[in-house]
PDB file of C-alpha atoms and ligand atoms in Angstrom:
ATOM      1  CA  MET A   1      24.708 209.345 213.510  1.00 84.00           C
ATOM      2  CA  ALA A   2      27.612 207.558 213.168  1.00 95.00           C
ATOM      3  CA  GLN A   3      30.367 207.089 214.426  1.00 97.00           C
ATOM      4  CA  LEU A   4      33.993 208.475 213.789  1.00 98.00           C
ATOM      5  CA  GLU A   5      37.440 207.632 214.310  1.00 98.00           C
ATOM      6  CA  ILE A   6      39.660 209.056 217.306  1.00 98.00           C
ATOM      7  CA  LEU A   7      43.079 210.109 215.891  1.00 98.00           C
ATOM      8  CA  GLU A   8      46.001 209.116 218.485  1.00 98.00           C
ATOM      9  CA  PHE A   9      48.957 210.913 219.627  1.00 98.00           C
ATOM     10  CA  PRO A  10      51.613 211.131 217.466  1.00 98.00           C
ATOM     11  CA  ASP A  11      49.050 211.703 214.730  1.00 98.00           C
ATOM     12  CA  THR A  12      50.128 215.604 213.449  1.00 98.00           C
ATOM     13  CA  ARG A  13      46.965 216.061 212.412  1.00 98.00           C
ATOM     14  CA  LEU A  14      45.858 216.515 215.927  1.00 99.00           C
ATOM     15  CA  ARG A  15      48.845 219.980 216.135  1.00 98.00           C
ATOM     16  CA  THR A  16      46.102 221.540 213.417  1.00 98.00           C
ATOM     17  CA  VAL A  17      44.621 224.482 214.719  1.00 99.00           C
ATOM     18  CA  ALA A  18      41.184 224.173 214.443  1.00 99.00           C
ATOM     19  CA  LYS A  19      39.132 226.905 212.220  1.00 98.00           C
ATOM     20  CA  PRO A  20      36.141 228.907 213.645  1.00 98.00           C
ATOM     21  CA  VAL A  21      32.875 227.840 212.004  1.00 98.00           C
ATOM     22  CA  THR A  22      31.463 230.224 210.148  1.00 98.00           C
ATOM     23  CA  GLU A  23      28.054 229.240 210.338  1.00 98.00           C
ATOM     24  CA  VAL A  24      25.845 227.171 212.518  1.00 98.00           C
ATOM     25  CA  ASP A  25      24.296 224.712 209.988  1.00 98.00           C
ATOM     26  CA  ASP A  26      23.674 221.488 209.586  1.00 98.00           C
ATOM     27  CA  ARG A  27      26.861 220.121 208.108  1.00 98.00           C
ATOM     28  CA  ILE A  28      28.026 221.153 212.533  1.00 98.00           C
ATOM     29  CA  ARG A  29      24.363 219.787 214.181  1.00 98.00           C
ATOM     30  CA  THR A  30      25.142 216.854 212.568  1.00 98.00           C
ATOM     31  CA  LEU A  31      29.152 216.793 212.887  1.00 98.00           C
ATOM     32  CA  ALA A  32      28.289 217.328 216.929  1.00 98.00           C
ATOM     33  CA  ALA A  33      25.674 214.655 217.170  1.00 98.00           C
ATOM     34  CA  ASP A  34      27.954 212.146 216.155  1.00 98.00           C
ATOM     35  CA  MET A  35      31.030 214.127 218.081  1.00 99.00           C
ATOM     36  CA  LEU A  36      28.408 212.938 220.937  1.00 98.00           C
ATOM     37  CA  GLU A  37      27.694 209.362 219.999  1.00 98.00           C
ATOM     38  CA  THR A  38      31.570 209.258 219.115  1.00 98.00           C
ATOM     39  CA  MET A  39      32.274 210.119 223.234  1.00 98.00           C
ATOM     40  CA  TYR A  40      30.039 207.928 224.197  1.00 98.00           C
ATOM     41  CA  ALA A  41      30.711 205.508 222.436  1.00 98.00           C
ATOM     42  CA  ALA A  42      34.663 205.703 223.611  1.00 98.00           C
ATOM     43  CA  PRO A  43      33.654 206.503 226.195  1.00 97.00           C
ATOM     44  CA  GLY A  44      35.069 209.428 226.821  1.00 98.00           C
ATOM     45  CA  ILE A  45      33.797 212.662 228.742  1.00 98.00           C
ATOM     46  CA  GLY A  46      34.938 214.931 226.144  1.00 98.00           C
ATOM     47  CA  LEU A  47      35.688 215.214 223.054  1.00 99.00           C
ATOM     48  CA  ALA A  48      36.694 218.067 220.446  1.00 99.00           C
ATOM     49  CA  ALA A  49      36.649 217.921 216.549  1.00 99.00           C
ATOM     50  CA  SER A  50      40.120 218.187 215.715  1.00 99.00           C
ATOM     51  CA  GLN A  51      40.128 214.233 217.471  1.00 99.00           C
ATOM     52  CA  VAL A  52      37.964 212.927 214.360  1.00 98.00           C
ATOM     53  CA  ASP A  53      39.598 214.837 212.040  1.00 98.00           C
ATOM     54  CA  VAL A  54      37.831 217.788 211.590  1.00 98.00           C
ATOM     55  CA  HIS A  55      39.572 220.976 212.515  1.00 98.00           C
ATOM     56  CA  GLU A  56      36.500 223.643 212.785  1.00 98.00           C
ATOM     57  CA  ARG A  57      35.845 225.422 216.364  1.00 99.00           C
ATOM     58  CA  VAL A  58      34.128 222.526 218.038  1.00 99.00           C
ATOM     59  CA  ILE A  59      34.276 220.653 221.237  1.00 99.00           C
ATOM     60  CA  VAL A  60      31.301 218.867 222.938  1.00 99.00           C
ATOM     61  CA  VAL A  61      31.255 217.536 227.326  1.00 98.00           C
ATOM     62  CA  ASP A  62      29.407 215.204 229.195  1.00 98.00           C
ATOM     63  CA  VAL A  63      31.284 214.934 232.780  1.00 98.00           C
ATOM     64  CA  SER A  64      27.597 213.335 234.553  1.00 98.00           C
ATOM     65  CA  GLU A  65      27.584 209.830 236.022  1.00 95.00           C
ATOM     66  CA  ASP A  66      24.729 208.816 233.935  1.00 95.00           C
ATOM     67  CA  GLN A  67      26.144 210.418 230.749  1.00 95.00           C
ATOM     68  CA  ASP A  68      22.312 212.766 230.340  1.00 96.00           C
ATOM     69  CA  ASP A  69      24.197 215.696 229.843  1.00 97.00           C
ATOM     70  CA  PRO A  70      25.835 217.078 226.816  1.00 98.00           C
ATOM     71  CA  HIS A  71      26.892 219.856 226.710  1.00 98.00           C
ATOM     72  CA  VAL A  72      28.373 221.375 222.808  1.00 98.00           C
ATOM     73  CA  PHE A  73      30.590 224.031 222.656  1.00 99.00           C
ATOM     74  CA  ILE A  74      30.873 225.889 219.328  1.00 99.00           C
ATOM     75  CA  ASN A  75      33.506 228.545 219.212  1.00 99.00           C
ATOM     76  CA  PRO A  76      34.327 228.289 222.825  1.00 99.00           C
ATOM     77  CA  GLU A  77      36.950 230.970 224.196  1.00 98.00           C
ATOM     78  CA  TYR A  78      37.169 231.751 228.313  1.00 98.00           C
ATOM     79  CA  GLU A  79      38.658 233.380 231.067  1.00 98.00           C
ATOM     80  CA  LYS A  80      40.220 231.327 234.234  1.00 98.00           C
ATOM     81  CA  LEU A  81      38.820 232.858 236.992  1.00 97.00           C
ATOM     82  CA  GLY A  82      39.534 230.222 240.191  1.00 86.00           C
ATOM     83  CA  GLU A  83      42.700 227.998 241.260  1.00 96.00           C
ATOM     84  CA  PRO A  84      45.154 226.035 239.775  1.00 98.00           C
ATOM     85  CA  ILE A  85      44.115 222.936 240.416  1.00 97.00           C
ATOM     86  CA  GLU A  86      46.503 219.234 239.587  1.00 98.00           C
ATOM     87  CA  TYR A  87      43.737 216.389 238.266  1.00 98.00           C
ATOM     88  CA  GLN A  88      45.115 213.000 236.645  1.00 98.00           C
ATOM     89  CA  GLU A  89      44.032 213.234 232.942  1.00 98.00           C
ATOM     90  CA  GLY A  90      42.998 211.312 230.058  1.00 98.00           C
ATOM     91  CA  CYS A  91      42.945 211.677 226.394  1.00 98.00           C
ATOM     92  CA  LEU A  92      40.815 209.136 223.861  1.00 98.00           C
ATOM     93  CA  SER A  93      43.910 209.971 221.674  1.00 98.00           C
ATOM     94  CA  VAL A  94      46.523 209.533 224.097  1.00 98.00           C
ATOM     95  CA  PRO A  95      44.428 205.692 225.432  1.00 98.00           C
ATOM     96  CA  GLY A  96      45.826 203.948 228.628  1.00 98.00           C
ATOM     97  CA  PHE A  97      48.286 206.792 229.486  1.00 98.00           C
ATOM     98  CA  TYR A  98      47.011 208.629 232.934  1.00 98.00           C
ATOM     99  CA  GLU A  99      49.013 211.802 234.257  1.00 98.00           C
ATOM    100  CA  VAL A 100      48.350 214.583 236.724  1.00 98.00           C
ATOM    101  CA  VAL A 101      48.227 217.764 234.808  1.00 98.00           C
ATOM    102  CA  THR A 102      47.787 221.448 236.575  1.00 98.00           C
ATOM    103  CA  ARG A 103      44.356 223.602 234.871  1.00 98.00           C
ATOM    104  CA  SER A 104      42.495 226.054 236.626  1.00 98.00           C
ATOM    105  CA  ASP A 105      39.476 224.941 238.612  1.00 98.00           C
ATOM    106  CA  LYS A 106      36.812 227.685 237.594  1.00 98.00           C
ATOM    107  CA  ILE A 107      36.987 229.740 234.074  1.00 98.00           C
ATOM    108  CA  LYS A 108      34.264 231.750 232.521  1.00 98.00           C
ATOM    109  CA  VAL A 109      33.490 230.241 228.511  1.00 98.00           C
ATOM    110  CA  SER A 110      31.650 231.998 226.015  1.00 98.00           C
ATOM    111  CA  ALA A 111      30.514 229.320 222.973  1.00 99.00           C
ATOM    112  CA  LEU A 112      27.640 229.737 220.042  1.00 98.00           C
ATOM    113  CA  ASN A 113      25.062 226.818 220.254  1.00 98.00           C
ATOM    114  CA  THR A 114      23.900 223.798 218.226  1.00 98.00           C
ATOM    115  CA  LYS A 115      20.993 227.300 217.568  1.00 98.00           C
ATOM    116  CA  GLY A 116      24.104 229.854 216.347  1.00 98.00           C
ATOM    117  CA  GLU A 117      23.455 231.334 219.716  1.00 98.00           C
ATOM    118  CA  THR A 118      25.712 232.642 221.952  1.00 98.00           C
ATOM    119  CA  PHE A 119      26.144 231.426 225.618  1.00 98.00           C
ATOM    120  CA  GLU A 120      28.280 232.008 228.813  1.00 98.00           C
ATOM    121  CA  LEU A 121      28.332 229.468 231.888  1.00 97.00           C
ATOM    122  CA  VAL A 122      30.737 229.372 234.510  1.00 98.00           C
ATOM    123  CA  ALA A 123      32.335 226.022 235.170  1.00 98.00           C
ATOM    124  CA  GLU A 124      33.927 224.679 238.432  1.00 98.00           C
ATOM    125  CA  GLY A 125      36.050 221.295 238.480  1.00 97.00           C
ATOM    126  CA  LEU A 126      35.976 218.230 235.968  1.00 98.00           C
ATOM    127  CA  LEU A 127      33.609 219.796 233.638  1.00 98.00           C
ATOM    128  CA  ALA A 128      36.635 222.868 233.898  1.00 98.00           C
ATOM    129  CA  ILE A 129      39.315 221.246 233.428  1.00 98.00           C
ATOM    130  CA  CYS A 130      37.420 218.890 230.816  1.00 98.00           C
ATOM    131  CA  ILE A 131      36.197 222.349 228.506  1.00 98.00           C
ATOM    132  CA  GLN A 132      39.924 223.300 229.329  1.00 98.00           C
ATOM    133  CA  HIS A 133      41.809 220.143 227.762  1.00 99.00           C
ATOM    134  CA  GLU A 134      39.019 220.325 224.768  1.00 99.00           C
ATOM    135  CA  ILE A 135      40.020 223.766 223.871  1.00 99.00           C
ATOM    136  CA  ASP A 136      43.870 223.084 223.865  1.00 99.00           C
ATOM    137  CA  HIS A 137      43.004 220.739 221.448  1.00 99.00           C
ATOM    138  CA  LEU A 138      41.482 223.134 218.602  1.00 99.00           C
ATOM    139  CA  ASP A 139      44.974 224.762 219.294  1.00 99.00           C
ATOM    140  CA  GLY A 140      46.589 221.608 218.170  1.00 98.00           C
ATOM    141  CA  LYS A 141      47.492 220.385 221.765  1.00 98.00           C
ATOM    142  CA  LEU A 142      47.137 217.147 224.275  1.00 98.00           C
ATOM    143  CA  PHE A 143      47.821 217.121 227.410  1.00 98.00           C
ATOM    144  CA  VAL A 144      50.872 215.231 227.533  1.00 98.00           C
ATOM    145  CA  ASP A 145      53.191 218.644 225.915  1.00 98.00           C
ATOM    146  CA  TYR A 146      52.705 219.157 229.806  1.00 98.00           C
ATOM    147  CA  LEU A 147      54.952 216.795 230.569  1.00 98.00           C
ATOM    148  CA  SER A 148      58.186 216.257 231.149  1.00 98.00           C
ATOM    149  CA  ASN A 149      60.469 215.660 227.455  1.00 98.00           C
ATOM    150  CA  LEU A 150      61.408 211.651 229.302  1.00 98.00           C
ATOM    151  CA  LYS A 151      57.662 211.281 230.000  1.00 98.00           C
ATOM    152  CA  ARG A 152      55.779 212.195 226.256  1.00 98.00           C
ATOM    153  CA  THR A 153      58.981 210.510 224.765  1.00 98.00           C
ATOM    154  CA  ARG A 154      57.870 207.179 226.927  1.00 98.00           C
ATOM    155  CA  ILE A 155      54.845 207.853 225.887  1.00 98.00           C
ATOM    156  CA  ARG A 156      54.594 208.947 221.887  1.00 98.00           C
ATOM    157  CA  LYS A 157      56.929 205.232 221.415  1.00 98.00           C
ATOM    158  CA  LYS A 158      54.999 203.116 223.314  1.00 98.00           C
ATOM    159  CA  LEU A 159      51.909 204.222 221.287  1.00 98.00           C
ATOM    160  CA  GLU A 160      54.195 203.998 217.589  1.00 98.00           C
ATOM    161  CA  LYS A 161      54.544 200.258 218.660  1.00 98.00           C
ATOM    162  CA  GLN A 162      51.416 199.718 219.262  1.00 96.00           C
ATOM    163  CA  HIS A 163      50.463 201.524 215.949  1.00 97.00           C
ATOM    164  CA  LYS A 164      52.825 198.972 214.180  1.00 95.00           C
ATOM    165  CA  MET A 165      51.942 196.139 216.189  1.00 92.00           C
ATOM    166  CA  ALA A 166      48.548 196.390 215.039  1.00 92.00           C
ATOM    167  CA  VAL A 167      48.906 196.857 211.070  1.00 80.00           C
ATOM    168  CA  SER A 168      51.253 194.334 210.673  1.00 70.00           C
TER     169      SER A 168
HETATM  170  O1  GNR B 201      37.527 210.941 228.652  1.00 68.39           O
HETATM  171  C1  GNR B 201      37.870 211.853 229.100  1.00 68.39           C
HETATM  172  N1  GNR B 201      38.809 212.169 230.595  1.00 68.39           N
HETATM  173  C2  GNR B 201      39.514 213.397 231.194  1.00 68.39           C
HETATM  174  C3  GNR B 201      39.722 213.246 231.901  1.00 68.39           C
HETATM  175  C4  GNR B 201      40.318 214.195 233.026  1.00 68.39           C
HETATM  176  C5  GNR B 201      40.994 215.044 232.106  1.00 68.39           C
HETATM  177  C6  GNR B 201      40.512 215.098 230.601  1.00 68.39           C
HETATM  178  C7  GNR B 201      39.573 214.149 230.270  1.00 68.39           C
HETATM  179  S1  GNR B 201      39.160 214.520 228.635  1.00 68.39           S
HETATM  180  C8  GNR B 201      39.333 212.663 227.699  1.00 68.39           C
HETATM  181  C9  GNR B 201      38.544 212.541 226.846  1.00 68.39           C
HETATM  182  C10 GNR B 201      39.494 213.157 226.228  1.00 68.39           C
HETATM  183  O2  GNR B 201      40.125 212.711 225.059  1.00 68.39           O
HETATM  184  N2  GNR B 201      38.633 214.646 225.159  1.00 68.39           N
HETATM  185  O3  GNR B 201      39.630 215.171 224.514  1.00 68.39           O
HETATM  186 NI1   NI B 202      41.283 214.092 225.016  1.00 68.39          NI
END
């Protein structure tokens, strides 16, 4: 097991569109385990491979209070089922900023599990929100993309300043 480094906005690598996984093998299982370790350590409720600079379609999620209900989704796809819901989101790649984003409150997800088997899941509430946030990452999209240009630019400038401070 290993903890991985999380890329931060406005790193352009976060804009890479991830490729489908063609074979669920030990390399992918190790990636998923390392992503879960990284997510729990952060701590966060989800993580996409894009955030650790691996541009393959793998996400991990655990929205349980005790952080004991890990989900791994490989090549996830979803269909919106519910109503729009507003929720204040954060992102490990945009540390320290929280803004309201509108998502679907219910989705049907299909994906592969770590054995390479297809499964389907109807997700609601925070789990649905988190899965949509993670699949956005696989498409090179961040929650700040839903904000006004003004808000996004302010966040970018603050993070760029912090990044400069951290290296000098
Ligand atoms: O830890 C996280 N919390 C969160 C809160 C509201 C909506 C989405 C999230 S996901 C985020 C972890 C993360 O950045 N995943 O990509
Ligand atoms: Ni995120």
